[in-house]
PDB file of C-alpha atoms and ligand atoms in Angstrom:
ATOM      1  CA  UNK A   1      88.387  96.039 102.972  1.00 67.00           C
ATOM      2  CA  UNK A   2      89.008  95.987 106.730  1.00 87.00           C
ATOM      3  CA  UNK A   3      89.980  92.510 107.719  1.00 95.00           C
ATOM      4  CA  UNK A   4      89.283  92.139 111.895  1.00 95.00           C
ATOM      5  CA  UNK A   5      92.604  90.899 113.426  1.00 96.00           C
ATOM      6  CA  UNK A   6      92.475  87.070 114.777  1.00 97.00           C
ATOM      7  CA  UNK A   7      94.284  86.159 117.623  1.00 97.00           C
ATOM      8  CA  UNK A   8      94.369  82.691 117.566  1.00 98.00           C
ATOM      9  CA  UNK A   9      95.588  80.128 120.797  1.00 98.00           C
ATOM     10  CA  UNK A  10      96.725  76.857 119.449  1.00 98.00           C
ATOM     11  CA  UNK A  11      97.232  75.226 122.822  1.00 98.00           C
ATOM     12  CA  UNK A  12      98.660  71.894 121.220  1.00 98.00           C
ATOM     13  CA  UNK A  13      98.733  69.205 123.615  1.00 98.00           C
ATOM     14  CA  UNK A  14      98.477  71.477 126.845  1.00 98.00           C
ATOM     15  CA  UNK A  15      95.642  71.849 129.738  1.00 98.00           C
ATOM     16  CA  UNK A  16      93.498  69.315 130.915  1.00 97.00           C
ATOM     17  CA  UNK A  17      89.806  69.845 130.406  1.00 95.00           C
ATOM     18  CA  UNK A  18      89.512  70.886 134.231  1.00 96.00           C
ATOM     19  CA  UNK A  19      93.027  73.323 133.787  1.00 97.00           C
ATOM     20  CA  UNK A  20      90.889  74.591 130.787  1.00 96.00           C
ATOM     21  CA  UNK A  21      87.926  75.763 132.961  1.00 95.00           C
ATOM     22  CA  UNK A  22      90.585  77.644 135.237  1.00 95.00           C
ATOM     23  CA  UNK A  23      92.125  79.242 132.399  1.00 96.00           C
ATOM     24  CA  UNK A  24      89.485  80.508 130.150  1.00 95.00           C
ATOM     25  CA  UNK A  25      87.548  82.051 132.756  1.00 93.00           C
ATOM     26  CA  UNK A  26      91.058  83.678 134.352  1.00 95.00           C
ATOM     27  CA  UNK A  27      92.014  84.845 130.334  1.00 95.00           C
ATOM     28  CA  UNK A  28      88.085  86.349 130.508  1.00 93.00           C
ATOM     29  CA  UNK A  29      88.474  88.082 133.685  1.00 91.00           C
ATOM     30  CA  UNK A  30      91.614  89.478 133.017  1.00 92.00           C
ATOM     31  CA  UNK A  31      90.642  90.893 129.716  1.00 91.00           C
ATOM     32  CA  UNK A  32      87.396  92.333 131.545  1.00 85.00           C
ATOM     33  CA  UNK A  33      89.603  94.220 134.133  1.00 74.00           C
ATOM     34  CA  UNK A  34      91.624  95.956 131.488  1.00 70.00           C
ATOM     35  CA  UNK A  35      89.137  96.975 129.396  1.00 64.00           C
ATOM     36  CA  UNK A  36      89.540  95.246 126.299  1.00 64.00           C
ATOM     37  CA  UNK A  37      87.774  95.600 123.534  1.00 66.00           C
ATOM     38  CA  UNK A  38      85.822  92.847 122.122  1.00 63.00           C
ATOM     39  CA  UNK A  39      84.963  93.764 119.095  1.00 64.00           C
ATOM     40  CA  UNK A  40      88.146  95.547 117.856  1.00 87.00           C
ATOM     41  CA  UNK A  41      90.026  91.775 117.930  1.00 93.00           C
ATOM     42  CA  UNK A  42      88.348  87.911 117.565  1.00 95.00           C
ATOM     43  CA  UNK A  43      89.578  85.597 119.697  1.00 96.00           C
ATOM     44  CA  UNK A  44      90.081  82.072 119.085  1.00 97.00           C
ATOM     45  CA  UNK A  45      90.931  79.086 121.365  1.00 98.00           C
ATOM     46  CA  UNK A  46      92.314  75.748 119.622  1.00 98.00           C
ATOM     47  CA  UNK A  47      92.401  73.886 122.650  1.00 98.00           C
ATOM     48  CA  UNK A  48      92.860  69.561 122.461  1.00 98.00           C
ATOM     49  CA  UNK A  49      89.676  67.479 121.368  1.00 98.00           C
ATOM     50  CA  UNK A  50      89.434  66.414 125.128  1.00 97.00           C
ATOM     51  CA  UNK A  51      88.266  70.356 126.129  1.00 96.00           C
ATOM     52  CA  UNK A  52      85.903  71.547 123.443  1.00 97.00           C
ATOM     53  CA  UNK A  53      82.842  70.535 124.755  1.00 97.00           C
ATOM     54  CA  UNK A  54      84.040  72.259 128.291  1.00 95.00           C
ATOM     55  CA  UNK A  55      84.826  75.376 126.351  1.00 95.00           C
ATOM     56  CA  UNK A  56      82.197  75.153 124.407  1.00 95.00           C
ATOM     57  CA  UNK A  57      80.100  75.157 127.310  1.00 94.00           C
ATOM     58  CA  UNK A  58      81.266  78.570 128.588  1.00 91.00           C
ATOM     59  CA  UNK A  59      81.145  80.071 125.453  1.00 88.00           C
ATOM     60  CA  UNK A  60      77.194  78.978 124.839  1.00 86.00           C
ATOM     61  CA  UNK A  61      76.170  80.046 128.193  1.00 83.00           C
ATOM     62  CA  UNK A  62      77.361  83.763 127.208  1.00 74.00           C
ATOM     63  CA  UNK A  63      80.037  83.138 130.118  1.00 77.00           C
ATOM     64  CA  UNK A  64      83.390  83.885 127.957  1.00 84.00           C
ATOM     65  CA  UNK A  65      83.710  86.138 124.347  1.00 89.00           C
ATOM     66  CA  UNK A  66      85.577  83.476 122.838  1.00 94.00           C
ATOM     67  CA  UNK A  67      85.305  81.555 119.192  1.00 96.00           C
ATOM     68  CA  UNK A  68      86.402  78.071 119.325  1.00 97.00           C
ATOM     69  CA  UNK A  69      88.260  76.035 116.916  1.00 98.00           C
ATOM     70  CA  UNK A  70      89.789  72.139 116.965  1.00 98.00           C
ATOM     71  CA  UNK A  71      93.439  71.424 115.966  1.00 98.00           C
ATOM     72  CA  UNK A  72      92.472  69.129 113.466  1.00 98.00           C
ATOM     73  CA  UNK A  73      89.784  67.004 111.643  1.00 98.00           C
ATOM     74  CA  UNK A  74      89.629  63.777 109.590  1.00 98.00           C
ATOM     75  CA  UNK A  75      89.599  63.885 106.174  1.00 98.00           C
ATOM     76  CA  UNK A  76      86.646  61.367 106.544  1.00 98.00           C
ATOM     77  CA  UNK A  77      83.281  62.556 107.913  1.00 98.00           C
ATOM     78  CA  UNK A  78      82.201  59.137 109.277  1.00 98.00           C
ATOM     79  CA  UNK A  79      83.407  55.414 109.357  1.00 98.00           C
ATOM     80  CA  UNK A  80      86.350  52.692 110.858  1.00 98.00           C
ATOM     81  CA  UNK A  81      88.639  55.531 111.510  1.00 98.00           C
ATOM     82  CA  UNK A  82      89.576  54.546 115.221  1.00 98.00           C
ATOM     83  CA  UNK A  83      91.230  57.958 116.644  1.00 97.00           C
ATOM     84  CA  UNK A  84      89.591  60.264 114.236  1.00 98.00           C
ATOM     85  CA  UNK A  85      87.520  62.914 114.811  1.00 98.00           C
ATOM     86  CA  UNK A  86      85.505  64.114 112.281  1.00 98.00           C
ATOM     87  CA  UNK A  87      84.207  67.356 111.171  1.00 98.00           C
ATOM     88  CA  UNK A  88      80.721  66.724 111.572  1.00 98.00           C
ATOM     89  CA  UNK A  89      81.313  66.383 115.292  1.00 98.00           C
ATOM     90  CA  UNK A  90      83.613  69.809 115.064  1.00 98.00           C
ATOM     91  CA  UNK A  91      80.283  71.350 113.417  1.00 98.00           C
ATOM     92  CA  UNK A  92      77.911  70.317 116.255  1.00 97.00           C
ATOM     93  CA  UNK A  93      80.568  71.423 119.071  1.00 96.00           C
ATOM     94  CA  UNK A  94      80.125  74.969 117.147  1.00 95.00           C
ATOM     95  CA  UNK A  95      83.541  75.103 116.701  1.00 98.00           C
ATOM     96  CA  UNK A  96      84.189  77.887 114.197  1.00 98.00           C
ATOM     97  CA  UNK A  97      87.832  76.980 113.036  1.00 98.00           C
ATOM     98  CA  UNK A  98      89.683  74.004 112.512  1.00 98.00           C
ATOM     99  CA  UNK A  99      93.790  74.108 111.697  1.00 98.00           C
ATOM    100  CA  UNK A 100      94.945  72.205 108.736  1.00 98.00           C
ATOM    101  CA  UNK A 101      98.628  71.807 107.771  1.00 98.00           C
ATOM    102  CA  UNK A 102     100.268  72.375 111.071  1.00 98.00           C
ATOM    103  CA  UNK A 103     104.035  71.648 110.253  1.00 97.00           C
ATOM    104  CA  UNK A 104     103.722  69.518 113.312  1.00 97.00           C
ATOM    105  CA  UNK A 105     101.117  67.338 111.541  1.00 97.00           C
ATOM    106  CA  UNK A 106     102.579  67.648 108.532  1.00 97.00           C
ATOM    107  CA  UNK A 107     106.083  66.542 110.041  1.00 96.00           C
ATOM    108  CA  UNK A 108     105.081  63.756 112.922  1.00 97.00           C
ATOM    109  CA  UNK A 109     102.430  62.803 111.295  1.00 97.00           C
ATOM    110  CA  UNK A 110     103.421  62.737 107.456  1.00 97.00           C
ATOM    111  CA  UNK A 111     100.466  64.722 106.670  1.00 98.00           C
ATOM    112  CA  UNK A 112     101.524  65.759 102.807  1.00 98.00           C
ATOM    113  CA  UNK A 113      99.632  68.912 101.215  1.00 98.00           C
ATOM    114  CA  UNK A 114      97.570  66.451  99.664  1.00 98.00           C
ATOM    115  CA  UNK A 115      96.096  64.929 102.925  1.00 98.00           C
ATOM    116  CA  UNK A 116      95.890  68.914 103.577  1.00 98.00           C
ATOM    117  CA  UNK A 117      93.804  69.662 100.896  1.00 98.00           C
ATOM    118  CA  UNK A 118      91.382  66.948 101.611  1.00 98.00           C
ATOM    119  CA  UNK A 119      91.259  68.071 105.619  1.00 98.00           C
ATOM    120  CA  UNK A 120      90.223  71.566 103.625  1.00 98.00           C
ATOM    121  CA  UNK A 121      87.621  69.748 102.243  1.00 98.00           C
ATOM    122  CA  UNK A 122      86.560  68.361 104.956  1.00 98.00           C
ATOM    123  CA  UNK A 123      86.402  71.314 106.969  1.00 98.00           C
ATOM    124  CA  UNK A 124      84.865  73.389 104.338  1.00 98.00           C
ATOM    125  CA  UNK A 125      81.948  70.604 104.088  1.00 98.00           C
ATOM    126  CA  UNK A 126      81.007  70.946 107.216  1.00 98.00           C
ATOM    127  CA  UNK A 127      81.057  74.513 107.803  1.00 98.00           C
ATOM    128  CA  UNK A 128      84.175  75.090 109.532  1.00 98.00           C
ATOM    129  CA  UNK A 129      86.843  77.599 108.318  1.00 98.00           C
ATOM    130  CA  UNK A 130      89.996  75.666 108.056  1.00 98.00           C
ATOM    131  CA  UNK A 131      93.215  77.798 109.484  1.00 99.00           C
ATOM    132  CA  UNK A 132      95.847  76.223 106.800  1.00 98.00           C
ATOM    133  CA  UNK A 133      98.932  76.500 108.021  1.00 98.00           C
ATOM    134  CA  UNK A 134     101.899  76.918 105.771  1.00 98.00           C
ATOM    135  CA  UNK A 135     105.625  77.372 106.069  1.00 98.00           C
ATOM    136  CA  UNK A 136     109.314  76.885 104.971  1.00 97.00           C
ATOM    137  CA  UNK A 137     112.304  74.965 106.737  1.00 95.00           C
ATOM    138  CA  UNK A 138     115.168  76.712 107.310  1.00 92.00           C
ATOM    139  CA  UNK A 139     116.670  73.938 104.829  1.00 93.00           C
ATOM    140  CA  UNK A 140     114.091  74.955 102.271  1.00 95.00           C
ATOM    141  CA  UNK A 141     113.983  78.955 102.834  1.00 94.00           C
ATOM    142  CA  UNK A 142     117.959  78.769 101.876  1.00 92.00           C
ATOM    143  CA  UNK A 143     117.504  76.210  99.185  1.00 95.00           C
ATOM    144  CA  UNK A 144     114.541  77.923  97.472  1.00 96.00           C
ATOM    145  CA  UNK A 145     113.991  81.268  99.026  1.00 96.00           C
ATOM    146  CA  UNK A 146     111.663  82.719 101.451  1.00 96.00           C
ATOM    147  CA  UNK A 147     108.329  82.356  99.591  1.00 98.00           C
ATOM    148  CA  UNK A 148     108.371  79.224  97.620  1.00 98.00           C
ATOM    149  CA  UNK A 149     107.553  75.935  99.870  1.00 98.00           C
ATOM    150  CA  UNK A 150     104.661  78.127 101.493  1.00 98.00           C
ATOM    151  CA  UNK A 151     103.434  79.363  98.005  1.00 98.00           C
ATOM    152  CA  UNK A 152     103.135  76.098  96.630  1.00 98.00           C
ATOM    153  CA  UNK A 153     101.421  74.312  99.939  1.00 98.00           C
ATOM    154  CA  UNK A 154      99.072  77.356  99.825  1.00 98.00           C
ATOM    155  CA  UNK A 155      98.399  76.202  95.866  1.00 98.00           C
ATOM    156  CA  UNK A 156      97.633  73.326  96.646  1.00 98.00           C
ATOM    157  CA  UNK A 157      95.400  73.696  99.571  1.00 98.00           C
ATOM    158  CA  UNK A 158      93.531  75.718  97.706  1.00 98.00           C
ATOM    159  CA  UNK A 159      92.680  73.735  95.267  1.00 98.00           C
ATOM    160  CA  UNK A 160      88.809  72.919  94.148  1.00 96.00           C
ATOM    161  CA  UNK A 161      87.839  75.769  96.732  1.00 98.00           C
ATOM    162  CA  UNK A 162      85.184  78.468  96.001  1.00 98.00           C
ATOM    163  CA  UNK A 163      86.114  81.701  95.534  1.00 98.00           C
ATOM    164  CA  UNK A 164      83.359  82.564  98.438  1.00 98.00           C
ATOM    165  CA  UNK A 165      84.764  80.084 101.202  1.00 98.00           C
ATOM    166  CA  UNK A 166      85.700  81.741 104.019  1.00 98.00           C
ATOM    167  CA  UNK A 167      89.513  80.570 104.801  1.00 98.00           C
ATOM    168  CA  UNK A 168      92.553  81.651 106.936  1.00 98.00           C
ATOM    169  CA  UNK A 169      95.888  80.878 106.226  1.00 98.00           C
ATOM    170  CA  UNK A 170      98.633  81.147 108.632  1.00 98.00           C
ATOM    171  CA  UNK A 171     102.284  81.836 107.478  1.00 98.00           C
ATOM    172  CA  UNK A 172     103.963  79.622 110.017  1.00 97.00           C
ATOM    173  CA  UNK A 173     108.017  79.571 109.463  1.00 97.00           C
ATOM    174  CA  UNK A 174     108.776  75.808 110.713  1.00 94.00           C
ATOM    175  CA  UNK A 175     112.234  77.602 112.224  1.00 91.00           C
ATOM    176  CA  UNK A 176     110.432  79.913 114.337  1.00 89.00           C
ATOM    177  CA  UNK A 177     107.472  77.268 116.226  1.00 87.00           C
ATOM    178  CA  UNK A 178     108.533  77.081 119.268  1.00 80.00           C
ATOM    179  CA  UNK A 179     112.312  78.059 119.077  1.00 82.00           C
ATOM    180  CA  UNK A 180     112.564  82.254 120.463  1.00 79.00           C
ATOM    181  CA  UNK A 181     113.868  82.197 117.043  1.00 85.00           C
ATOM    182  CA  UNK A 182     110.814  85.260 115.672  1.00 87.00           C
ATOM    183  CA  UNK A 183     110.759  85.844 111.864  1.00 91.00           C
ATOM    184  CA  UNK A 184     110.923  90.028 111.418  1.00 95.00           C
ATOM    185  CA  UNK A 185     108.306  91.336 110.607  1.00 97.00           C
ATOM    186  CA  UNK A 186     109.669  92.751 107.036  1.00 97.00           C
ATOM    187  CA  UNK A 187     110.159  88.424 106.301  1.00 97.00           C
ATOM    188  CA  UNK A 188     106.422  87.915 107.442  1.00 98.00           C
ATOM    189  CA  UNK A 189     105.018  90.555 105.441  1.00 98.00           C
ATOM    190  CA  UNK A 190     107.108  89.348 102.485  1.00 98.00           C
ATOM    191  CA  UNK A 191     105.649  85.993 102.581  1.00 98.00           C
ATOM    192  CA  UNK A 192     102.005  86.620 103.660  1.00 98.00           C
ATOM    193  CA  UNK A 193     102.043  89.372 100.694  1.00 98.00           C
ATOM    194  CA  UNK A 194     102.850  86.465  98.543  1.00 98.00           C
ATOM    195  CA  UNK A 195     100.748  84.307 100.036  1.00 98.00           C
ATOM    196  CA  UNK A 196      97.385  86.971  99.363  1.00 98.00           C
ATOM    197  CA  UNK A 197      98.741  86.964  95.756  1.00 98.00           C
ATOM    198  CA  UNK A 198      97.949  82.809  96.054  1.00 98.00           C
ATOM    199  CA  UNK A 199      94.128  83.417  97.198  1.00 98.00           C
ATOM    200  CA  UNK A 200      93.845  86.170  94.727  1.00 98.00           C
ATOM    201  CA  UNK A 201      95.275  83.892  91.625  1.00 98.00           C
ATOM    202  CA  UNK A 202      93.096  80.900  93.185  1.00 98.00           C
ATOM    203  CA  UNK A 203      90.412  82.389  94.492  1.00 98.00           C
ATOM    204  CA  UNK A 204      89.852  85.350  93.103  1.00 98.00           C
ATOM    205  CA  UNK A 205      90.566  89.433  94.240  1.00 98.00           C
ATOM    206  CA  UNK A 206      87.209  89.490  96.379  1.00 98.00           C
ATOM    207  CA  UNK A 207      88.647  86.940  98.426  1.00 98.00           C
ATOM    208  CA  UNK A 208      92.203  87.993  98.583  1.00 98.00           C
ATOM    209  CA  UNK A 209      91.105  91.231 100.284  1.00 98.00           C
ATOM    210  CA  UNK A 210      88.787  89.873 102.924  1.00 98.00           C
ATOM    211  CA  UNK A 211      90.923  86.564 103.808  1.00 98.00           C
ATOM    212  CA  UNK A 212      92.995  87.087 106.966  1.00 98.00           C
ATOM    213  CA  UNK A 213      96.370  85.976 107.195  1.00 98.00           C
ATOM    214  CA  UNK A 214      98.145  85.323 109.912  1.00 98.00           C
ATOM    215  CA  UNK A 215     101.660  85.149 111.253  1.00 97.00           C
ATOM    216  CA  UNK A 216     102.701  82.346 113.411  1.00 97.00           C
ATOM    217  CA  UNK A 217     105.988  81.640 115.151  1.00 95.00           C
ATOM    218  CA  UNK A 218     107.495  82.755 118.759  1.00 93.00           C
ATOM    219  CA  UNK A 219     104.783  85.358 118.736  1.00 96.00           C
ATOM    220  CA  UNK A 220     104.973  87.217 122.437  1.00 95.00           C
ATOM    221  CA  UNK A 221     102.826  90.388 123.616  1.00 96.00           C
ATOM    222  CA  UNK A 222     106.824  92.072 123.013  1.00 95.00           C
ATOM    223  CA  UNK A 223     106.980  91.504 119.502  1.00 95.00           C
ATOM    224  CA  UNK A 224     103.047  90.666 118.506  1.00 96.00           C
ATOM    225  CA  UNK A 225     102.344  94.671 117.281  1.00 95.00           C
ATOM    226  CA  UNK A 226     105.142  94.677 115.090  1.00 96.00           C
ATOM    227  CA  UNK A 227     103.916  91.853 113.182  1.00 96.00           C
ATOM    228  CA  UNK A 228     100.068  93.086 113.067  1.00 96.00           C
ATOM    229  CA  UNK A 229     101.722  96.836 111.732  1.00 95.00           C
ATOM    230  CA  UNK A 230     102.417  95.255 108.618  1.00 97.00           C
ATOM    231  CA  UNK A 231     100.019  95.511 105.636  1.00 97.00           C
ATOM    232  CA  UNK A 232      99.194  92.073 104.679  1.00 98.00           C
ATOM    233  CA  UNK A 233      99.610  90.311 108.842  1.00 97.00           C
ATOM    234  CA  UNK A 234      96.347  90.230 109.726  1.00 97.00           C
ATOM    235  CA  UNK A 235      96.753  88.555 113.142  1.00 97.00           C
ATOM    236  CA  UNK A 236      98.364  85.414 114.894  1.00 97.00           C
ATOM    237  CA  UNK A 237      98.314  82.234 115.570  1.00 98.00           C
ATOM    238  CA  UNK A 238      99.869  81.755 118.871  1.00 97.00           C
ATOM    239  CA  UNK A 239     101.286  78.616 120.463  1.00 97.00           C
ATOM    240  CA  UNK A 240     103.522  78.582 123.596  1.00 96.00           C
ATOM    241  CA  UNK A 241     102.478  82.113 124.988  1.00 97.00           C
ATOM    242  CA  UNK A 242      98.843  81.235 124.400  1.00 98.00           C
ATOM    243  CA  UNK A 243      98.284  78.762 127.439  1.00 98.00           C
ATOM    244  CA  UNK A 244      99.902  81.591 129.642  1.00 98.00           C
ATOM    245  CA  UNK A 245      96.915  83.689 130.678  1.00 97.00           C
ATOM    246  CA  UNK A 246      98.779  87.135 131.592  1.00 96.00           C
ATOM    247  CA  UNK A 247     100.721  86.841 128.421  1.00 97.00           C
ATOM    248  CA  UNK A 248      97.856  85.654 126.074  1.00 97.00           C
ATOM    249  CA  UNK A 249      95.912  88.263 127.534  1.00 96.00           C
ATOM    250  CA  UNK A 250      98.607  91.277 126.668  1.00 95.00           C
ATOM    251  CA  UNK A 251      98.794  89.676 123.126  1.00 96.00           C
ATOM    252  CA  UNK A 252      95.258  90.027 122.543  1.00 95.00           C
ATOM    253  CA  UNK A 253      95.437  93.638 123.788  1.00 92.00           C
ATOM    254  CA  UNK A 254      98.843  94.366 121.001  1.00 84.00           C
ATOM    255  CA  UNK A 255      96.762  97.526 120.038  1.00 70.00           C
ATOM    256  CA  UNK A 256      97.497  99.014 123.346  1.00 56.00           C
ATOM    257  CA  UNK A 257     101.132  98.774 122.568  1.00 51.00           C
ATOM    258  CA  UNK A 258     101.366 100.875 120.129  1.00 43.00           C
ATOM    259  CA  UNK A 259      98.215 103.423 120.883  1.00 39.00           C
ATOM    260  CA  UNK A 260      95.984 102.309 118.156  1.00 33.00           C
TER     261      UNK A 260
HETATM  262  C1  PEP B 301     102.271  77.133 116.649  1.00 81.90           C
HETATM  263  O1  PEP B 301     102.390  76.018 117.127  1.00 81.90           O
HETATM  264  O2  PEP B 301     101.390  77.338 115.806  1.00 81.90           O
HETATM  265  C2  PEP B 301     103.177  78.185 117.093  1.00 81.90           C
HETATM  266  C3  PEP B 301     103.225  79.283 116.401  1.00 81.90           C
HETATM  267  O3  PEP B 301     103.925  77.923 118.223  1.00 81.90           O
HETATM  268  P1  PEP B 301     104.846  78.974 119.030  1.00 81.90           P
HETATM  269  O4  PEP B 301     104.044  80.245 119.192  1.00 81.90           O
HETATM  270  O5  PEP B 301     105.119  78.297 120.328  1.00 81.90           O
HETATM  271  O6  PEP B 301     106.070  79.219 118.213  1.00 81.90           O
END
């Protein structure tokens, strides 16, 4: 089954709501001059909470070719949650994705796969397609090998989900985000093959084949082909070099670097 590549932009706690005007239009303009491709390559922004109704706006008036997704939801869909922001509200914003499980959450904000599986839940309720993020600590990858934290968040996460939800998972090493330090390519095609295995055991082998998984970690336009050569990479989720338009942009086009 072909799975369409995501390039996703998880611009963390970066841009303004005014910055984000300036930049999505400037990413949209440059694409336009070099002739990308829309439909060979989906696009997601994940910019903060504060800029989805501005993005959203440019996306609904048919100004930008963009999906848009949030960077994270409440496991509650209403209620005395001050600082929440709940999925419902996601829905209405037409956001398409939501992440789950960033190891940033998950580490400065003790988020524990539990809380993970419930923002699943939560996304899945309200018709968003959670990007759950898994991923090992260098600490962990020598204590228990490369596959073994992110195999058993990805079990969890996964549980109570229907084998026809539409999910992404992103195999985030917690040593790579945001360090120059870039998993190969052969170590993120070991652990997003293992990771498929996960949604086929969970889910089912319907699923397996038409979920997307994604690599995440340092990911540049110099290194972003090698990862999407590999078999089971099925795109990226992009941090740093995704609020940088000229770079974002040449990610987005990877297939030019290597003529495909
Ligand atoms: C991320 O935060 O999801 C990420 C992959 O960051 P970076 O690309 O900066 O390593």
């Amino acid at each position: 089954m072909a799975r369409t590549p995501l390039i996703a932009g998880n611009w963390k706690m970066n841009l303004d709501h005014l910055q984000a005007v300036a930049f999505v239009q400037k990413l949209h303009w440059t694409l336009k001059d070099a002739a990308h491709d829309e439909n060979s390559v989906e696009v997601a922004l994940f910019p903060p909470f504060t800029n989805l109704r501005t993005v959203q706006i440019l996306i609904d008036a048919d100004k930008v070719p963009f999906v848009l997704g949030a960077q994270d939801l409440s496991t509650h869909d209403s209620g005395a949650y001050t600082g929440e922001v709940s999925g419902v509200f996601l829905d209405k914003l037409a956001c398409r994705y939501v992440i789950v499980g960033h190891s940033e959450r998950r580490d400065y904000h003790h988020e524990t796969d539990a809380i993970v599986a419930e923002k699943v839940q939560a996304a899945l309720r309200n018709h968003l397609v959670p990007v759950i993020c898994v991923g090992e600590t260098l600490e962990q990858r020598e204590e228990s090998g490369p596959t073994a934290v992110s195999v058993a968040q990805l079990q969890v996460a996964l549980e109570g989900v229907p084998a026809d939800a539409d999910v992404v998972v992103a195999y985030e090493p917690v040593w790579a985000i945001g360090t120059g330090q870039v998993a190969s390519p052969e170590q993120a095609q070991e652990v997003c093959a293992a990771l498929r295995a996960v949604v086929a055991e969970k889910l089912g082998d319907d699923a397996a084949a038409r979920t997307r998984i994604l690599y995440g970690g340092s990911v540049k336009s110099g290194n972003v082909a090698s990862f999407l050569r590999e078999p089971d990479v099925d795109g990226a989720l992009v941090g740093g070099a995704s609020i940088v338009v000229d770079e974002f942009a040449a990610i987005i086009r990877y297939q030019k670097h290597v003529g495909v």
